[in-house]
Short mmCIF file of C-alpha atoms in Angstrom, two decimals:
data_model
loop_
_atom_site.label_atom_id
_atom_site.label_comp_id
_atom_site.label_asym_id
_atom_site.label_seq_id
_atom_site.Cartn_x
_atom_site.Cartn_y
_atom_site.Cartn_z
CA MET A 1 5.04 23.56 7.65
CA LYS A 2 6.82 26.31 9.48
CA ASP A 3 8.61 29.10 7.68
CA ILE A 4 11.93 27.67 8.78
CA ALA A 5 11.35 24.74 6.42
CA ASP A 6 11.40 27.13 3.47
CA GLN A 7 15.02 28.02 4.19
CA GLU A 8 17.41 26.06 2.01
CA VAL A 9 20.05 25.70 4.73
CA ILE A 10 19.40 25.83 8.46
CA ASP A 11 22.25 26.46 10.90
CA LEU A 12 21.96 23.80 13.58
CA GLU A 13 25.20 24.86 15.24
CA ASP A 14 26.46 21.84 17.21
CA MET A 15 23.06 20.18 17.61
CA ASP A 16 23.40 16.41 18.13
CA VAL A 17 21.07 13.85 16.58
CA GLU A 18 18.91 13.55 19.67
CA ALA A 19 18.43 17.31 19.86
CA PHE A 20 17.79 17.44 16.11
CA ASN A 21 15.01 14.87 16.47
CA GLU A 22 13.33 16.98 19.13
CA PHE A 23 13.77 20.08 16.98
CA ALA A 24 12.41 18.32 13.89
CA ALA A 25 9.40 16.99 15.80
CA LYS A 26 8.59 20.52 16.98
CA GLN A 27 8.80 21.75 13.39
CA GLY A 28 6.37 19.02 12.29
CA TRP A 29 8.97 17.33 10.07
CA SER A 30 8.88 13.91 11.72
CA ASP A 31 6.73 10.81 11.29
CA GLY A 32 7.53 9.95 14.90
CA MET A 33 10.49 7.67 14.30
CA PRO A 34 14.19 8.60 14.56
CA LEU A 35 15.55 10.86 11.82
CA TYR A 36 19.08 11.39 10.55
CA ILE A 37 20.37 14.95 10.31
CA PRO A 38 20.28 16.06 6.66
CA THR A 39 23.66 17.77 6.64
CA GLU A 40 24.78 19.64 3.53
CA GLU A 41 27.43 16.99 2.96
CA LYS A 42 24.92 14.12 3.06
CA VAL A 43 22.37 15.94 0.92
CA ALA A 44 25.06 16.65 -1.68
CA LYS A 45 25.93 12.93 -1.85
CA PHE A 46 22.29 12.07 -2.50
CA VAL A 47 21.88 14.78 -5.14
CA GLU A 48 24.94 13.41 -6.94
CA THR A 49 23.10 10.08 -7.51
CA VAL A 50 20.46 11.72 -9.70
CA ARG A 51 22.81 14.04 -11.59
CA GLY A 52 21.72 14.00 -15.22
CA ASP A 53 18.02 13.56 -14.43
CA ASN A 54 17.11 17.14 -15.26
CA ARG A 55 13.38 16.69 -15.80
CA PRO A 56 11.65 19.40 -13.80
CA TYR A 57 9.23 18.48 -11.04
CA PRO A 58 5.76 19.96 -11.25
CA PRO A 59 4.28 21.79 -8.26
CA VAL A 60 3.49 19.28 -5.52
CA PRO A 61 -0.07 19.42 -4.21
CA PRO A 62 -1.61 20.25 -1.82
CA ARG A 63 0.99 22.96 -1.03
CA GLN A 64 1.74 23.49 -4.74
CA VAL A 65 5.43 24.10 -4.14
CA VAL A 66 7.98 23.15 -6.78
CA PRO A 67 10.43 20.92 -4.91
CA THR A 68 14.16 21.36 -5.15
CA ILE A 69 16.14 18.17 -5.49
CA GLN A 70 17.91 19.20 -2.27
CA ALA A 71 14.58 19.25 -0.41
CA LEU A 72 13.75 15.76 -1.65
CA ALA A 73 17.25 14.56 -0.76
CA ALA A 74 17.01 16.02 2.75
CA ASN A 75 13.89 13.93 3.38
CA ALA A 76 15.57 10.79 2.05
CA VAL A 77 18.55 11.41 4.35
CA MET A 78 16.23 11.90 7.32
CA ALA A 79 14.43 8.65 6.43
CA GLY A 80 17.66 6.67 6.73
CA CYS A 81 18.21 5.96 3.04
CA LYS A 82 21.60 5.14 1.59
CA PRO A 83 22.53 7.53 -1.24
CA GLU A 84 22.04 4.80 -3.84
CA TYR A 85 18.38 4.47 -2.84
CA PHE A 86 17.65 8.08 -3.76
CA PRO A 87 16.95 7.52 -7.51
CA VAL A 88 14.27 4.98 -6.47
CA ALA A 89 12.70 7.43 -4.03
CA THR A 90 12.67 10.23 -6.61
CA ALA A 91 11.10 7.89 -9.19
CA ALA A 92 8.38 7.15 -6.65
CA MET A 93 7.90 10.88 -6.14
CA ARG A 94 7.56 11.40 -9.88
CA GLY A 95 5.02 8.58 -9.94
CA VAL A 96 2.74 10.15 -7.35
CA LEU A 97 2.94 13.41 -9.31
CA ASP A 98 1.24 11.77 -12.31
CA PRO A 99 -1.94 13.87 -12.56
CA GLU A 100 -4.05 10.68 -12.76
CA TYR A 101 -2.63 9.57 -9.40
CA ASN A 102 -4.59 12.42 -7.83
CA LEU A 103 -2.03 13.28 -5.16
CA HIS A 104 -4.14 16.04 -3.62
CA GLY A 105 -7.14 13.77 -3.25
CA THR A 106 -5.13 10.85 -1.91
CA LEU A 107 -3.38 13.01 0.70
CA ALA A 108 -6.33 15.11 1.84
CA THR A 109 -8.94 12.33 1.98
CA THR A 110 -10.45 10.84 5.13
CA HIS A 111 -9.64 7.42 3.59
CA SER A 112 -6.66 5.52 5.02
CA CYS A 113 -4.71 5.23 1.75
CA ALA A 114 -0.91 5.21 1.68
CA PRO A 115 1.47 5.28 -1.29
CA MET A 116 2.36 1.69 -2.22
CA VAL A 117 5.81 1.54 -3.84
CA MET A 118 6.77 -1.54 -5.86
CA VAL A 119 10.22 -1.89 -7.42
CA SER A 120 10.92 -3.97 -10.53
CA GLY A 121 14.05 -4.77 -12.51
CA PRO A 122 17.68 -5.57 -11.73
CA VAL A 123 17.91 -2.70 -9.22
CA ARG A 124 16.04 -4.88 -6.73
CA LYS A 125 19.07 -7.12 -6.34
CA GLU A 126 21.61 -4.31 -6.54
CA LEU A 127 19.96 -2.48 -3.64
CA ASN A 128 18.92 -5.61 -1.70
CA ILE A 129 15.22 -4.78 -1.92
CA ASN A 130 13.23 -7.62 -0.38
CA CYS A 131 10.95 -9.39 -2.87
CA GLY A 132 10.61 -12.65 -0.94
CA SER A 133 9.57 -13.74 2.56
CA ASN A 134 8.09 -10.86 4.59
CA CYS A 135 8.44 -8.46 1.64
CA PHE A 136 5.76 -6.16 3.08
CA GLY A 137 7.33 -6.31 6.53
CA GLN A 138 10.35 -5.24 8.47
CA GLY A 139 14.02 -6.10 8.27
CA TRP A 140 15.31 -4.61 5.01
CA GLN A 141 16.84 -1.15 5.04
CA ALA A 142 16.02 -0.47 1.39
CA ASN A 143 12.34 -1.39 1.69
CA ALA A 144 11.95 0.40 5.01
CA THR A 145 13.69 3.65 4.14
CA ILE A 146 12.65 4.13 0.50
CA GLY A 147 8.99 3.89 1.46
CA ARG A 148 9.62 6.13 4.45
CA ALA A 149 11.47 8.69 2.31
CA LEU A 150 8.41 9.07 0.09
CA GLY A 151 6.23 9.48 3.17
CA LEU A 152 8.49 12.23 4.56
CA MET A 153 8.55 13.98 1.16
CA LEU A 154 4.76 13.99 1.18
CA LEU A 155 4.73 15.29 4.75
CA ASN A 156 7.34 18.00 4.37
CA VAL A 157 7.19 18.96 0.69
CA ALA A 158 3.56 18.25 -0.15
CA GLY A 159 2.43 19.45 3.27
CA ALA A 160 0.37 16.38 4.24
CA LYS A 161 0.47 16.98 7.96
CA PRO A 162 -1.79 14.57 9.85
CA GLY A 163 -4.90 16.20 11.26
CA GLU A 164 -4.39 19.28 9.10
CA MET A 165 -3.93 18.66 5.38
CA ASP A 166 -3.94 14.88 5.84
CA ARG A 167 -7.51 14.31 7.04
CA SER A 168 -7.39 10.51 7.29
CA THR A 169 -9.94 9.31 9.82
CA GLN A 170 -7.78 6.52 11.22
CA GLY A 171 -4.62 6.45 9.10
CA ASN A 172 -2.83 3.25 8.29
CA PRO A 173 0.49 1.69 9.39
CA ALA A 174 1.51 1.63 5.70
CA LYS A 175 1.76 5.42 5.90
CA TYR A 176 5.07 4.96 7.74
CA THR A 177 6.51 2.93 4.88
CA PHE A 178 5.17 0.61 2.18
CA CYS A 179 7.80 -0.51 -0.31
CA PHE A 180 8.55 -3.97 -1.70
CA GLY A 181 10.07 -5.65 -4.73
CA GLU A 182 8.39 -7.84 -7.31
CA ASN A 183 9.47 -11.47 -7.07
CA GLU A 184 10.26 -11.66 -10.77
CA GLU A 185 12.33 -14.81 -10.33
CA GLU A 186 9.31 -16.80 -9.13
CA ASN A 187 6.76 -15.12 -11.37
CA PRO A 188 5.70 -17.77 -13.90
CA TRP A 189 4.17 -15.09 -16.12
CA THR A 190 5.41 -11.63 -17.09
CA PRO A 191 6.84 -9.20 -14.52
CA TYR A 192 4.55 -6.28 -13.87
CA HIS A 193 6.78 -3.62 -15.41
CA VAL A 194 7.02 -5.70 -18.60
CA GLN A 195 3.22 -6.00 -18.64
CA ARG A 196 3.27 -2.21 -18.66
CA GLY A 197 5.56 -2.01 -21.70
CA PHE A 198 8.99 -1.71 -20.09
CA ALA A 199 11.93 -3.96 -20.97
CA PRO A 200 12.85 -6.70 -18.46
CA THR A 201 16.16 -4.92 -17.88
CA ASP A 202 14.50 -1.60 -17.09
CA ASN A 203 14.37 -0.49 -13.47
CA VAL A 204 10.87 0.73 -12.70
CA VAL A 205 8.97 2.04 -9.69
CA THR A 206 5.20 1.48 -9.59
CA VAL A 207 3.05 3.50 -7.20
CA MET A 208 -0.60 3.22 -6.23
CA SER A 209 -2.47 4.91 -3.42
CA GLY A 210 -3.81 1.93 -1.55
CA GLU A 211 -4.73 0.36 1.73
CA GLY A 212 -2.29 -1.94 3.42
CA PRO A 213 -2.17 -5.52 2.12
CA HIS A 214 -5.19 -7.68 2.95
CA ASN A 215 -4.07 -11.27 3.39
CA LEU A 216 -5.58 -13.94 1.10
CA ASN A 217 -4.95 -17.19 2.98
CA ASP A 218 -5.64 -20.47 1.18
CA HIS A 219 -3.93 -23.58 2.44
CA GLY A 220 -6.72 -25.90 1.33
CA SER A 221 -7.31 -25.31 -2.35
CA THR A 222 -5.23 -27.47 -4.66
CA THR A 223 -6.53 -26.07 -7.93
CA GLY A 224 -6.26 -22.72 -9.64
CA ILE A 225 -10.00 -22.21 -9.67
CA GLY A 226 -10.11 -23.00 -5.96
CA LEU A 227 -7.53 -20.31 -5.24
CA LEU A 228 -9.31 -17.76 -7.43
CA THR A 229 -12.57 -18.47 -5.61
CA THR A 230 -10.84 -17.64 -2.33
CA PHE A 231 -9.10 -14.56 -3.75
CA ALA A 232 -12.35 -13.21 -5.18
CA GLY A 233 -14.12 -13.78 -1.88
CA GLY A 234 -11.49 -11.65 -0.16
CA MET A 235 -11.80 -8.94 -2.78
CA ALA A 236 -15.60 -8.71 -2.66
CA ASN A 237 -15.65 -6.13 0.09
CA PRO A 238 -18.53 -3.66 0.43
CA GLY A 239 -16.41 -1.54 2.81
CA ALA A 240 -13.43 -0.92 0.49
CA ASN A 241 -13.31 2.01 -1.93
CA THR A 242 -13.23 -0.48 -4.80
CA ILE A 243 -17.01 -0.79 -4.27
CA TYR A 244 -17.32 2.64 -5.96
CA GLY A 245 -16.28 0.85 -9.16
CA LYS A 246 -13.90 3.44 -10.45
CA GLY A 247 -10.33 2.57 -9.54
CA PRO A 248 -7.51 0.05 -9.68
CA MET A 249 -6.45 -2.65 -7.23
CA PHE A 250 -3.54 -5.06 -6.89
CA VAL A 251 -3.55 -8.78 -6.30
CA ILE A 252 -0.04 -9.77 -5.22
CA ILE A 253 0.14 -13.53 -5.64
CA GLY A 254 2.50 -15.55 -3.46
CA PRO A 255 4.88 -17.83 -5.40
CA GLU A 256 3.23 -21.10 -4.28
CA HIS A 257 -0.22 -19.90 -5.29
CA ALA A 258 1.26 -18.61 -8.56
CA ALA A 259 2.77 -22.01 -9.33
CA THR A 260 -0.61 -23.69 -8.83
CA LEU A 261 -2.37 -21.18 -11.08
CA LYS A 262 0.29 -21.55 -13.77
CA ARG A 263 0.09 -25.36 -13.58
CA ASP A 264 -3.65 -25.14 -14.22
CA GLY A 265 -3.13 -23.04 -17.31
CA TYR A 266 -4.00 -19.60 -16.00
CA THR A 267 -2.51 -16.48 -17.54
CA ILE A 268 -2.50 -12.94 -16.16
CA GLU A 269 -5.42 -12.17 -18.47
CA SER A 270 -7.49 -15.21 -17.50
CA ILE A 271 -6.83 -14.58 -13.79
CA ARG A 272 -8.11 -11.03 -14.23
CA GLU A 273 -11.22 -12.25 -16.05
CA GLU A 274 -11.98 -14.90 -13.46
CA LEU A 275 -11.46 -12.51 -10.53
CA TRP A 276 -13.57 -9.88 -12.25
CA LYS A 277 -16.47 -12.30 -12.57
CA ARG A 278 -16.16 -13.75 -9.08
CA SER A 279 -15.34 -10.67 -6.97
CA ARG A 280 -18.70 -8.97 -7.49
CA VAL A 281 -20.58 -7.99 -4.35
CA HIS A 282 -24.13 -9.26 -3.95
CA LEU A 283 -26.67 -6.49 -3.39
CA SER A 284 -27.77 -8.17 -0.16
CA ARG A 285 -24.41 -7.02 1.28
CA VAL A 286 -24.88 -3.37 0.23
CA SER A 287 -27.02 -0.95 2.23
CA LYS A 288 -30.03 0.65 0.56
CA GLU A 289 -28.58 4.14 1.06
CA ASN A 290 -25.23 3.19 -0.45
CA LEU A 291 -26.88 1.50 -3.40
CA GLU A 292 -28.82 4.67 -4.16
CA THR A 293 -25.63 6.72 -3.96
CA TYR A 294 -23.67 4.35 -6.22
CA SER A 295 -26.47 4.39 -8.78
CA THR A 296 -26.53 8.19 -8.92
CA THR A 297 -22.75 8.29 -9.44
CA GLY A 298 -22.98 5.94 -12.40
CA HIS A 299 -22.10 2.63 -10.78
CA LYS A 300 -25.23 0.64 -11.45
CA PRO A 301 -25.59 -3.02 -10.45
CA ASP A 302 -25.34 -5.82 -13.00
CA GLY A 303 -28.44 -7.77 -12.03
CA ASP A 304 -28.08 -8.54 -8.34
CA TRP A 305 -24.36 -7.75 -8.27
CA LEU A 306 -22.02 -4.78 -8.07
CA THR A 307 -18.64 -5.12 -9.76
CA ILE A 308 -15.49 -3.81 -8.12
CA GLY A 309 -13.51 -1.67 -10.53
CA ARG A 310 -14.51 -0.63 -14.03
CA ASP A 311 -13.39 -3.72 -15.95
CA PRO A 312 -10.94 -6.63 -15.56
CA ASN A 313 -8.02 -4.34 -16.40
CA ASP A 314 -8.52 -2.58 -13.07
CA ILE A 315 -7.21 -5.76 -11.43
CA HIS A 316 -3.41 -5.55 -11.50
CA ILE A 317 -1.54 -8.80 -10.96
CA THR A 318 1.99 -9.66 -9.96
CA VAL A 319 3.99 -12.03 -7.74
CA ALA A 320 5.83 -11.23 -4.51
CA GLY A 321 6.63 -12.97 -1.26
CA GLY A 322 8.25 -16.23 -0.20
CA PRO A 323 7.21 -19.78 0.67
CA GLY A 324 3.71 -20.28 2.06
CA LYS A 325 0.11 -20.39 0.94
CA HIS A 326 -0.65 -16.69 1.12
CA SER A 327 -1.34 -13.90 -1.35
CA ALA A 328 -2.52 -10.32 -0.83
CA PHE A 329 -5.18 -7.94 -2.06
CA ILE A 330 -4.47 -4.20 -2.06
CA PRO A 331 -7.55 -2.08 -2.79
CA SER A 332 -6.82 1.45 -3.92
CA PHE A 333 -8.19 4.83 -2.90
CA GLY A 334 -10.46 4.57 -5.94
CA GLY A 335 -9.96 7.86 -7.75
CA THR A 336 -6.33 7.18 -8.57
CA THR A 337 -4.15 5.32 -11.03
CA VAL A 338 -1.23 2.89 -11.03
CA ALA A 339 1.74 4.98 -12.19
CA CYS A 340 5.01 3.49 -13.43
CA THR A 341 8.25 5.48 -13.62
CA ARG A 342 11.60 4.39 -15.00
CA ILE A 343 14.37 4.89 -12.43
CA ALA A 344 16.96 7.36 -13.71
CA ARG A 345 20.44 6.07 -12.84
CA MET B 1 31.11 -1.39 21.85
CA THR B 2 30.54 -2.93 25.28
CA GLU B 3 27.66 -4.97 26.69
CA TRP B 4 25.00 -4.25 29.29
CA CYS B 5 22.88 -7.16 30.50
CA GLY B 6 23.75 -9.03 27.32
CA TRP B 7 22.88 -6.16 25.00
CA PRO B 8 25.33 -4.12 22.92
CA VAL B 9 26.08 -0.69 24.32
CA VAL B 10 27.24 1.96 21.89
CA GLU B 11 29.73 4.54 23.09
CA GLU B 12 28.45 8.12 23.34
CA THR B 13 31.20 9.19 20.98
CA THR B 14 30.20 6.74 18.24
CA ALA B 15 28.64 8.46 15.22
CA TRP B 16 25.02 7.52 14.56
CA GLU B 17 25.87 6.09 11.16
CA ALA B 18 28.52 3.85 12.71
CA ALA B 19 26.10 2.85 15.48
CA GLN B 20 23.52 1.83 12.87
CA GLN B 21 26.08 -0.44 11.24
CA ILE B 22 26.97 -2.02 14.59
CA LEU B 23 23.29 -2.68 15.34
CA THR B 24 22.60 -3.93 11.82
CA ASP B 25 25.59 -6.29 11.98
CA SER B 26 24.20 -7.54 15.30
CA GLU B 27 20.87 -8.26 13.54
CA LEU B 28 19.08 -5.83 15.84
CA SER B 29 17.67 -3.54 13.15
CA ASP B 30 14.31 -3.49 11.36
CA GLY B 31 15.87 -1.40 8.58
CA LEU B 32 14.84 1.99 9.95
CA PRO B 33 17.15 4.38 11.85
CA LEU B 34 17.69 3.34 15.45
CA VAL B 35 18.56 5.47 18.45
CA PRO B 36 21.92 4.05 19.60
CA PRO B 37 21.61 2.33 23.00
CA THR B 38 24.30 4.12 24.99
CA ARG B 39 24.86 3.50 28.68
CA ARG B 40 23.34 6.92 29.47
CA ARG B 41 20.16 6.16 27.51
CA LEU B 42 19.85 2.64 28.91
CA GLU B 43 20.20 3.83 32.48
CA ALA B 44 17.65 6.59 31.88
CA MET B 45 15.22 4.07 30.38
CA VAL B 46 15.31 1.69 33.34
CA ALA B 47 15.52 4.35 36.07
#
């Protein structure tokens, strides 16, 4: 970050949007896509949406600066958010500041992790957050810009500049934006935020530092156990950080797969147990050097198998997406947590 | 708004926010901010 970014208000004179984008890119404020100008008027409108949420923000690592709400709002404006999205973006920011989330580690690592943002509760419909077909993809302003706002906050407030503080070897397209809604309406079990102790009517943002979604395709299985066999096979990955056995992961079940599992009597708990048993990685798939390392860090094999995660509770389950025989696995950075934050509105 | 080879052309004087709405209403947006396709930009792109 340049010193100019530490100024609360910058006089852009009569700079147009095109010139602002060139200026912002030179300052290192851009993710490479077009930005809106965060005028004082726009920033004030965004700040108004979180009036009353007076909880202080802790210092944001790695830079360890205490963010002003105006600085967060400026990044949400630049991302293309509507003002009403801002309470969701700030809840996501509070989530990544949970000490267990390990923001410094997740931003400075060579791993490709990006902040996954999942929205639950009635706010999904109010803001038109996509929970159905293509929920991880393009086409919805709320999904696209809320996830992007968090990314710009981490770039410009946290200081996660690629190649400098952000040391990711290859990065990940999800670093541009990764926000979706739970498909609570087609979840035959309990919505994720309710699993975590919130009321169904609460509006909640869940964050996890993860890879992009790995597709779990199964058009052939007609039984719950068949689907879980496929899911577990996709999760048993010796190249994901879950192999270290010390962090969470998400399985986002598509509605059609969820209906099959529900029909066959599966619950969230029994899905977790079954995936836990079946997603172990056989030692024949782990190099000798890696096995020695894992053993010295406390992750010892169970017979001829290595578990992913610490126990079944590391496997977080919910439903999202539209019609089709697909689900998704999202492995995490490993040394992180799944943080839930109520949206202040 | 006018058209250029079948595509909407946004006037130079149109505010970016208004241009976004025009492009969104035309189902041309992926949800992220777009650079408005003005005649000047289009001609520069194909030159």
